[in-house]
């Protein structure tokens, strides 16, 4: 049986509580995704040119007129469509103010955005599985803020990062790229290709094959310029049956099949959601493990140095105290024990002062040399070429935070990374999470073949 998102999210929450949180707390690692984010439902984000058919596709999916459609730019805001026992529409302020929904952080984009947000609830069964987000169609007019009154690419990035599937619609009229499309590909969707599905919509509008070939070629040409990949992504060529549209001129079977495949991908959002959660947790835990190990090694080195420094200082003082005592009971000149006594006092004071200065210098030295510590700790895995690139990239993402933690906390007093803790963390990363992923993939239906 397909493991439910909630069941896996529950197991992940247990993993966080048992193996990840204790280390993260003690080593002051960054905040982990909150329970709301972990339990936040799967999301499908629809982006694209204006009038490319985003809203019509949503209406088709839900077999209801949920969104208004039309040839002029229709949507000028984002609509979150989620499940509710009865039909309901709430404005942006209610949406971002609802602590049960994960949209609170959108408030930071300002009132310009909040007034362009809406929540619609519908009692459709598909919405029990996933939330759909319709977006304003992309246009060419670009002012300083794109003329929208808020940071449009920023908002799209925020939503796309949290979405599990992102559909990008093009249509025959604008197979090229509008100014905003370019901006969104460059600023908002970078690094998110794995969840991006490209749709060439309204295939029923083509009058003939030449028409189609020209538009398809233009789209590929333009995508090639904005998607930094050697191979072109898959393009779903399809259409949405809309009332009153003339019958398609081209054979429509393949377009119908592509639509079914696209809908299948949308329905797989919950599966992708769990997959993304697992990836996110594994990534979080692996970075934490690296941070804690490097910080722990630096703290151990510093404690060892501190012990040695105090030992030498203590020994020097002790030697002088012993000499003072010997001079006191021997027949030497009377000033000798006094001079030795003063010297021992000075040595003690000097040892304390110098010791502290040396330890502080060593602390700075160790923090500057974190890269070397990383290389020492990971010497063995770094010998394997594939792993080396991976590990170095991870260390690049972690270094800044580790350095800041080491500089802010008293490094020598940083808690020790206990063997048991490290073992539990490693078991989560190397055993528990892969096990959950294997269960998930075993339950997933055979992957849908790509459209022809
Ligand atoms: N022939 C045909 N018409 C379509 C198709 N999809 C949508 N339409 C029509 O195209 C027009 C625009 O569709 P919308 O769904 O409003 O497009 P949108 O992408 O939501 O547009 P904005 O909200 O303005 O960004 C409407 O008149 C739809 O009826 C399609 O696949 N084929
Ligand atoms: Mg629309």
XYZ file of C-alpha atoms and ligand atoms in Angstrom:
485
model
C 0.000 0.000 0.000
C 1.178 3.491 -0.755
C 2.702 4.988 2.368
C 0.749 8.143 3.162
C 2.466 11.518 3.240
C 1.338 11.866 6.839
C 2.811 8.501 7.859
C 6.206 9.339 6.363
C 6.086 12.923 7.684
C 5.379 11.379 11.115
C 8.379 9.072 10.831
C 10.538 11.962 9.708
C 9.378 14.034 12.675
C 10.461 11.095 14.903
C 13.852 11.018 13.189
C 14.276 14.718 13.803
C 13.273 14.377 17.448
C 15.387 11.300 18.156
C 18.570 11.720 16.138
C 18.790 15.169 14.566
C 17.392 17.778 16.978
C 19.638 16.925 19.962
C 22.820 17.418 17.892
C 21.387 20.450 16.078
C 20.524 22.114 19.412
C 23.881 21.494 21.031
C 25.885 22.573 18.023
C 23.682 25.594 17.272
C 22.805 24.412 13.765
C 20.236 26.324 11.723
C 16.500 25.919 12.267
C 15.077 22.793 10.726
C 11.842 22.757 8.711
C 8.958 23.267 11.125
C 6.201 20.750 11.665
C 3.927 22.892 9.470
C 6.426 22.666 6.629
C 6.905 18.927 7.147
C 3.202 18.309 7.211
C 2.365 20.978 4.612
C 0.569 19.170 1.829
C 1.853 18.511 -1.676
C 1.642 21.516 -3.965
C 1.435 22.001 -7.724
C 2.354 25.462 -9.017
C 1.136 26.613 -12.443
C 3.168 29.284 -14.218
C 3.189 30.604 -17.776
C 2.350 33.320 -20.246
C -0.947 35.062 -19.893
C -3.810 33.271 -21.656
C -1.716 30.135 -22.072
C -4.482 28.124 -20.397
C -3.351 27.703 -16.755
C -6.737 28.471 -15.269
C -8.568 26.383 -17.892
C -6.318 23.417 -17.060
C -7.187 23.783 -13.362
C -10.892 23.888 -14.193
C -10.457 20.783 -16.347
C -8.630 18.967 -13.524
C -11.354 19.797 -11.033
C -14.184 19.467 -13.561
C -15.590 22.751 -12.283
C -15.398 26.471 -13.020
C -13.158 27.320 -10.122
C -11.035 29.906 -11.913
C -12.129 32.635 -14.295
C -10.703 32.230 -17.783
C -10.504 34.580 -20.736
C -8.360 35.826 -23.578
C -7.285 39.109 -21.967
C -4.852 38.823 -19.029
C -7.265 37.423 -16.452
C -5.405 36.550 -13.269
C -3.389 39.342 -11.744
C -2.680 37.506 -8.497
C -1.904 34.104 -7.014
C -4.795 31.827 -6.117
C -4.232 28.948 -3.712
C -6.834 26.286 -4.313
C -7.086 23.760 -1.532
C -9.542 21.389 0.045
C -12.455 22.509 2.181
C -15.724 20.889 3.191
C -17.572 23.711 1.485
C -16.824 26.358 -1.098
C -15.095 29.354 0.380
C -12.960 32.296 -0.774
C -10.596 34.133 1.600
C -8.431 37.152 0.922
C -4.645 37.401 1.193
C -4.624 38.818 4.736
C -6.614 35.827 6.013
C -4.348 33.465 4.056
C -1.020 34.727 5.432
C -2.502 35.185 8.903
C -3.629 31.561 9.213
C -1.060 29.697 11.364
C -2.345 26.327 10.104
C -1.269 27.222 6.574
C 2.383 27.476 5.516
C 1.988 30.854 3.752
C 2.771 33.215 6.666
C 6.288 34.073 5.386
C 4.754 35.522 2.188
C 3.841 38.532 4.330
C 7.457 39.659 4.045
C 6.875 40.461 0.338
C 4.648 43.318 1.471
C 1.067 44.490 1.081
C 1.563 44.728 -2.679
C 1.613 40.928 -2.738
C -0.855 40.232 0.081
C -3.545 42.143 -1.794
C -2.843 39.868 -4.783
C -3.262 36.604 -2.893
C -6.408 34.567 -2.534
C -7.412 31.261 -1.037
C -10.208 29.204 -2.556
C -11.489 26.104 -0.858
C -13.372 23.441 -2.746
C -14.680 20.028 -1.668
C -12.971 18.197 -4.556
C -11.323 14.816 -3.707
C -8.150 15.652 -5.708
C -7.633 18.641 -3.415
C -7.473 16.290 -0.455
C -4.268 15.007 -2.018
C -2.723 18.240 -3.209
C -3.017 22.015 -3.369
C -3.018 23.873 -6.693
C -1.582 27.365 -7.101
C -2.673 29.458 -10.068
C -0.515 32.463 -10.915
C -0.742 35.716 -12.858
C 0.115 35.264 -16.525
C 3.525 36.538 -17.513
C 3.675 39.647 -19.624
C 6.225 41.789 -21.389
C 5.885 45.151 -19.688
C 8.680 45.478 -17.215
C 9.171 48.425 -14.911
C 11.532 48.459 -11.975
C 9.430 45.927 -10.131
C 7.911 44.485 -13.285
C 4.969 46.848 -12.783
C 3.402 44.469 -10.288
C 4.017 46.322 -7.053
C 5.920 43.431 -5.466
C 8.921 41.242 -6.173
C 7.279 38.855 -8.665
C 10.333 36.625 -9.355
C 10.987 36.471 -5.607
C 7.468 35.283 -4.868
C 7.614 32.724 -7.685
C 10.936 31.448 -6.283
C 9.434 31.143 -2.785
C 6.457 29.188 -4.099
C 8.480 27.073 -6.556
C 10.964 26.031 -3.880
C 8.131 24.676 -1.768
C 6.130 23.191 -4.636
C 6.501 19.565 -5.634
C 5.544 20.004 -9.278
C 5.869 23.210 -11.312
C 4.004 23.352 -14.625
C 5.146 26.005 -17.083
C 2.627 26.757 -19.830
C 3.409 28.143 -23.279
C 0.925 28.605 -26.099
C 1.178 28.933 -29.902
C 0.758 32.713 -29.801
C 3.811 33.214 -27.599
C 6.093 30.215 -28.038
C 8.919 32.646 -27.429
C 9.596 34.106 -24.084
C 8.144 37.252 -22.631
C 10.412 39.473 -20.538
C 8.952 38.086 -17.345
C 9.345 34.476 -18.459
C 13.046 35.082 -18.990
C 13.356 36.691 -15.609
C 11.495 33.848 -13.897
C 13.628 31.166 -15.546
C 16.796 32.986 -14.607
C 15.918 34.106 -11.107
C 13.156 31.879 -9.812
C 13.549 28.424 -11.312
C 17.326 28.011 -11.301
C 18.242 24.655 -9.772
C 14.631 23.479 -9.694
C 14.550 21.717 -13.107
C 13.808 18.398 -11.442
C 10.279 19.525 -10.618
C 9.665 21.573 -13.757
C 7.318 20.277 -16.460
C 7.083 22.281 -19.692
C 3.702 22.341 -21.405
C 3.038 23.526 -24.927
C -0.678 24.094 -24.708
C -3.546 24.853 -27.092
C -2.319 22.350 -29.680
C -5.888 22.238 -31.028
C -5.381 25.768 -32.333
C -2.840 24.803 -34.995
C -4.160 24.904 -38.529
C -1.567 22.499 -39.895
C 1.696 20.733 -39.378
C 3.845 23.605 -40.627
C 2.223 25.949 -38.182
C 2.961 23.516 -35.388
C 6.554 22.873 -36.481
C 7.318 26.587 -36.578
C 5.929 27.243 -33.098
C 7.521 24.120 -31.585
C 10.876 25.047 -33.125
C 10.612 28.584 -31.758
C 9.817 27.270 -28.293
C 12.774 24.854 -28.313
C 15.077 27.573 -29.606
C 14.021 29.924 -26.834
C 14.129 27.279 -24.116
C 17.621 26.323 -25.243
C 18.701 29.860 -24.481
C 17.243 30.000 -20.979
C 17.611 26.441 -19.680
C 21.289 25.774 -19.096
C 21.232 22.104 -20.082
C 22.668 20.148 -22.940
C 19.468 18.230 -23.615
C 16.079 19.819 -24.036
C 13.563 19.058 -21.296
C 10.533 17.042 -22.184
C 7.715 19.146 -23.613
C 4.120 18.042 -23.081
C 2.279 19.008 -26.284
C -1.368 19.091 -25.391
C -4.567 21.120 -25.151
C -7.468 21.506 -22.786
C -10.903 20.867 -24.237
C -12.754 24.158 -23.823
C -16.345 24.856 -24.684
C -16.922 26.456 -28.066
C -13.396 25.814 -29.410
C -13.339 24.572 -33.031
C -12.287 20.926 -33.445
C -8.510 20.399 -33.703
C -7.075 20.369 -37.248
C -4.198 18.019 -36.342
C -4.792 14.426 -35.173
C -5.526 14.812 -31.515
C -4.824 11.356 -30.041
C -1.221 12.124 -29.114
C -2.208 15.441 -27.573
C -4.905 13.707 -25.526
C -2.363 11.128 -24.348
C 0.081 13.877 -23.364
C -2.679 15.518 -21.311
C -3.374 12.246 -19.490
C 0.329 11.877 -18.761
C 0.519 15.426 -17.510
C -2.439 14.810 -15.207
C -0.740 11.637 -13.944
C 2.335 13.699 -13.059
C 0.145 16.175 -11.215
C -1.439 13.310 -9.271
C 2.018 12.042 -8.360
C 2.711 15.273 -6.455
C 2.149 13.587 -3.049
C 4.777 10.976 -3.938
C 7.187 13.661 -5.063
C 6.409 15.556 -1.901
C 7.546 12.675 0.275
C 10.592 12.196 -1.926
C 11.465 15.886 -1.586
C 10.972 15.721 2.186
C 13.355 12.786 2.399
C 15.943 14.572 0.270
C 15.558 17.717 2.359
C 15.954 15.797 5.634
C 18.946 13.804 4.404
C 20.579 17.006 3.237
C 19.859 18.750 6.532
C 21.232 15.845 8.569
C 24.349 15.412 6.418
C 25.233 19.081 6.692
C 24.619 18.966 10.421
C 26.881 15.917 10.777
C 29.676 17.691 8.928
C 29.220 20.880 10.966
C 29.202 19.003 14.280
C 32.199 16.817 13.399
C 34.385 19.740 12.275
C 33.366 21.911 15.226
C 33.907 19.036 17.648
C 37.366 18.324 16.203
C 38.335 22.013 16.454
C 37.096 22.133 20.061
C 39.042 18.955 20.954
C 42.233 20.383 19.401
C 41.784 23.595 21.327
C 41.125 21.785 24.621
C 44.232 19.665 24.073
C 46.294 22.802 23.398
C 44.812 24.492 26.479
C 45.653 21.496 28.670
C 49.244 21.469 27.384
C 49.648 25.223 27.905
C 48.305 25.090 31.459
C 50.474 22.076 32.170
C 53.684 23.851 31.124
C 52.693 27.052 32.951
C 51.811 25.022 36.048
C 55.071 23.065 35.878
C 57.174 26.247 35.546
C 55.405 27.814 38.544
C 55.732 24.598 40.547
C 59.467 24.422 39.794
C 59.956 27.968 41.033
C 57.852 27.326 44.174
C 59.963 24.226 44.866
C 63.166 26.230 44.383
C 61.804 28.920 46.760
C 61.130 26.270 49.393
C 64.614 24.741 48.974
C 66.244 28.186 49.155
C 64.210 28.940 52.310
C 65.560 25.966 54.203
C 69.125 26.145 52.835
C 71.883 28.518 54.000
C 71.919 30.734 50.936
C 71.594 34.520 51.030
C 68.392 35.763 52.675
C 67.199 37.616 49.559
C 67.204 34.432 47.432
C 63.942 32.904 48.720
C 62.293 36.341 48.537
C 63.479 36.810 44.950
C 62.400 33.265 44.048
C 59.027 33.827 45.740
C 58.494 37.015 43.726
C 59.626 35.160 40.579
C 57.111 32.316 41.207
C 54.315 34.853 41.705
C 55.289 36.619 38.495
C 55.561 33.311 36.650
C 52.115 32.275 37.825
C 50.655 35.587 36.759
C 52.617 35.528 33.497
C 51.630 31.914 32.835
C 47.994 32.793 33.326
C 48.220 35.834 31.066
C 50.370 34.179 28.419
C 48.361 30.968 28.585
C 45.146 32.836 27.938
C 46.710 34.791 25.059
C 48.160 31.623 23.542
C 44.856 29.756 23.810
C 43.066 32.676 22.193
C 45.607 32.775 19.377
C 45.248 29.038 18.878
C 41.453 29.414 18.792
C 41.719 31.985 15.973
C 44.278 29.840 14.218
C 42.020 26.779 14.416
C 39.023 28.697 13.094
C 41.078 29.992 10.187
C 42.179 26.463 9.462
C 38.733 24.814 9.408
C 39.332 23.783 5.791
C 42.355 21.793 6.899
C 40.341 20.138 9.668
C 37.678 19.175 7.159
C 40.323 17.659 4.871
C 41.779 15.722 7.826
C 38.423 14.372 9.014
C 37.240 13.386 5.564
C 40.638 12.281 4.195
C 39.436 8.793 3.314
C 36.138 9.578 1.525
C 37.867 12.486 -0.226
C 40.063 9.956 -2.014
C 37.042 8.732 -3.956
C 36.592 11.157 -6.822
C 32.789 11.288 -7.070
C 32.392 11.608 -3.337
C 35.107 14.277 -3.173
C 33.141 16.694 -5.374
C 30.009 16.041 -3.361
C 31.697 16.444 -0.012
C 33.528 19.614 -1.006
C 30.301 21.158 -2.313
C 28.618 20.289 0.984
C 31.496 21.720 2.992
C 31.248 24.951 0.942
C 27.619 25.227 2.019
C 28.427 24.484 5.669
C 31.737 26.324 6.280
C 30.318 29.809 6.855
C 27.900 28.618 9.530
C 30.517 26.447 11.271
C 32.937 29.359 11.366
C 30.286 31.683 12.792
C 29.258 29.146 15.437
C 32.877 28.543 16.438
C 33.523 32.273 16.684
C 30.360 33.002 18.655
C 30.319 30.084 21.068
C 33.285 29.641 23.394
C 35.021 27.080 21.179
C 36.861 25.294 23.996
C 33.567 24.846 25.842
C 31.654 23.600 22.803
C 29.902 20.399 23.830
C 31.526 17.140 22.845
C 29.976 15.125 20.032
C 29.208 11.868 21.797
C 29.778 8.578 19.964
C 26.146 7.567 20.533
C 24.880 10.813 19.032
C 27.070 10.496 15.970
C 25.980 6.890 15.529
C 22.281 7.794 15.729
C 22.748 10.651 13.257
C 24.653 8.418 10.853
C 22.027 5.690 11.176
C 19.339 8.233 10.251
C 21.306 9.339 7.182
C 22.659 5.991 6.018
C 19.924 3.562 7.061
C 16.579 5.090 8.099
C 16.133 7.641 5.326
C 17.201 5.254 2.506
C 14.816 2.682 3.987
C 11.919 5.133 3.864
C 12.877 6.079 0.313
C 13.012 2.450 -0.789
C 9.553 1.847 0.685
C 8.265 4.908 -1.134
C 9.691 3.909 -4.500
C 8.494 0.347 -4.145
C 4.996 1.683 -3.639
C 5.161 4.164 -6.533
C 3.354 3.094 -9.659
C 5.644 2.317 -12.620
C 6.900 5.597 -14.015
C 4.722 7.018 -16.758
C 6.441 6.767 -20.138
C 7.237 10.161 -21.605
C 4.939 11.463 -24.314
C 5.996 10.395 -27.794
N -8.475 26.314 -28.078
C -8.045 26.316 -26.839
N -8.344 27.336 -26.019
C -7.889 27.300 -24.741
C -7.075 26.247 -24.260
N -6.779 26.496 -22.983
C -7.367 27.684 -22.682
N -8.029 28.162 -23.739
C -8.736 29.450 -23.843
O -7.727 30.457 -23.757
C -8.171 31.563 -23.016
C -7.208 31.820 -21.879
O -7.249 30.731 -20.953
P -6.967 30.899 -19.420
O -7.158 29.565 -18.838
O -7.735 32.041 -18.861
O -5.451 31.286 -19.460
P -4.515 31.716 -18.251
O -3.196 31.144 -18.541
O -5.146 31.366 -16.962
O -4.468 33.281 -18.442
P -4.108 34.411 -17.352
O -4.913 34.134 -16.157
O -4.463 35.684 -18.040
O -2.660 34.304 -17.132
C -9.594 31.222 -22.549
O -10.485 31.854 -23.415
C -9.667 29.707 -22.677
O -10.986 29.300 -22.990
C -6.773 25.170 -25.161
O -6.046 24.242 -24.837
N -7.277 25.262 -26.410
Mg -5.669 32.462 -15.347
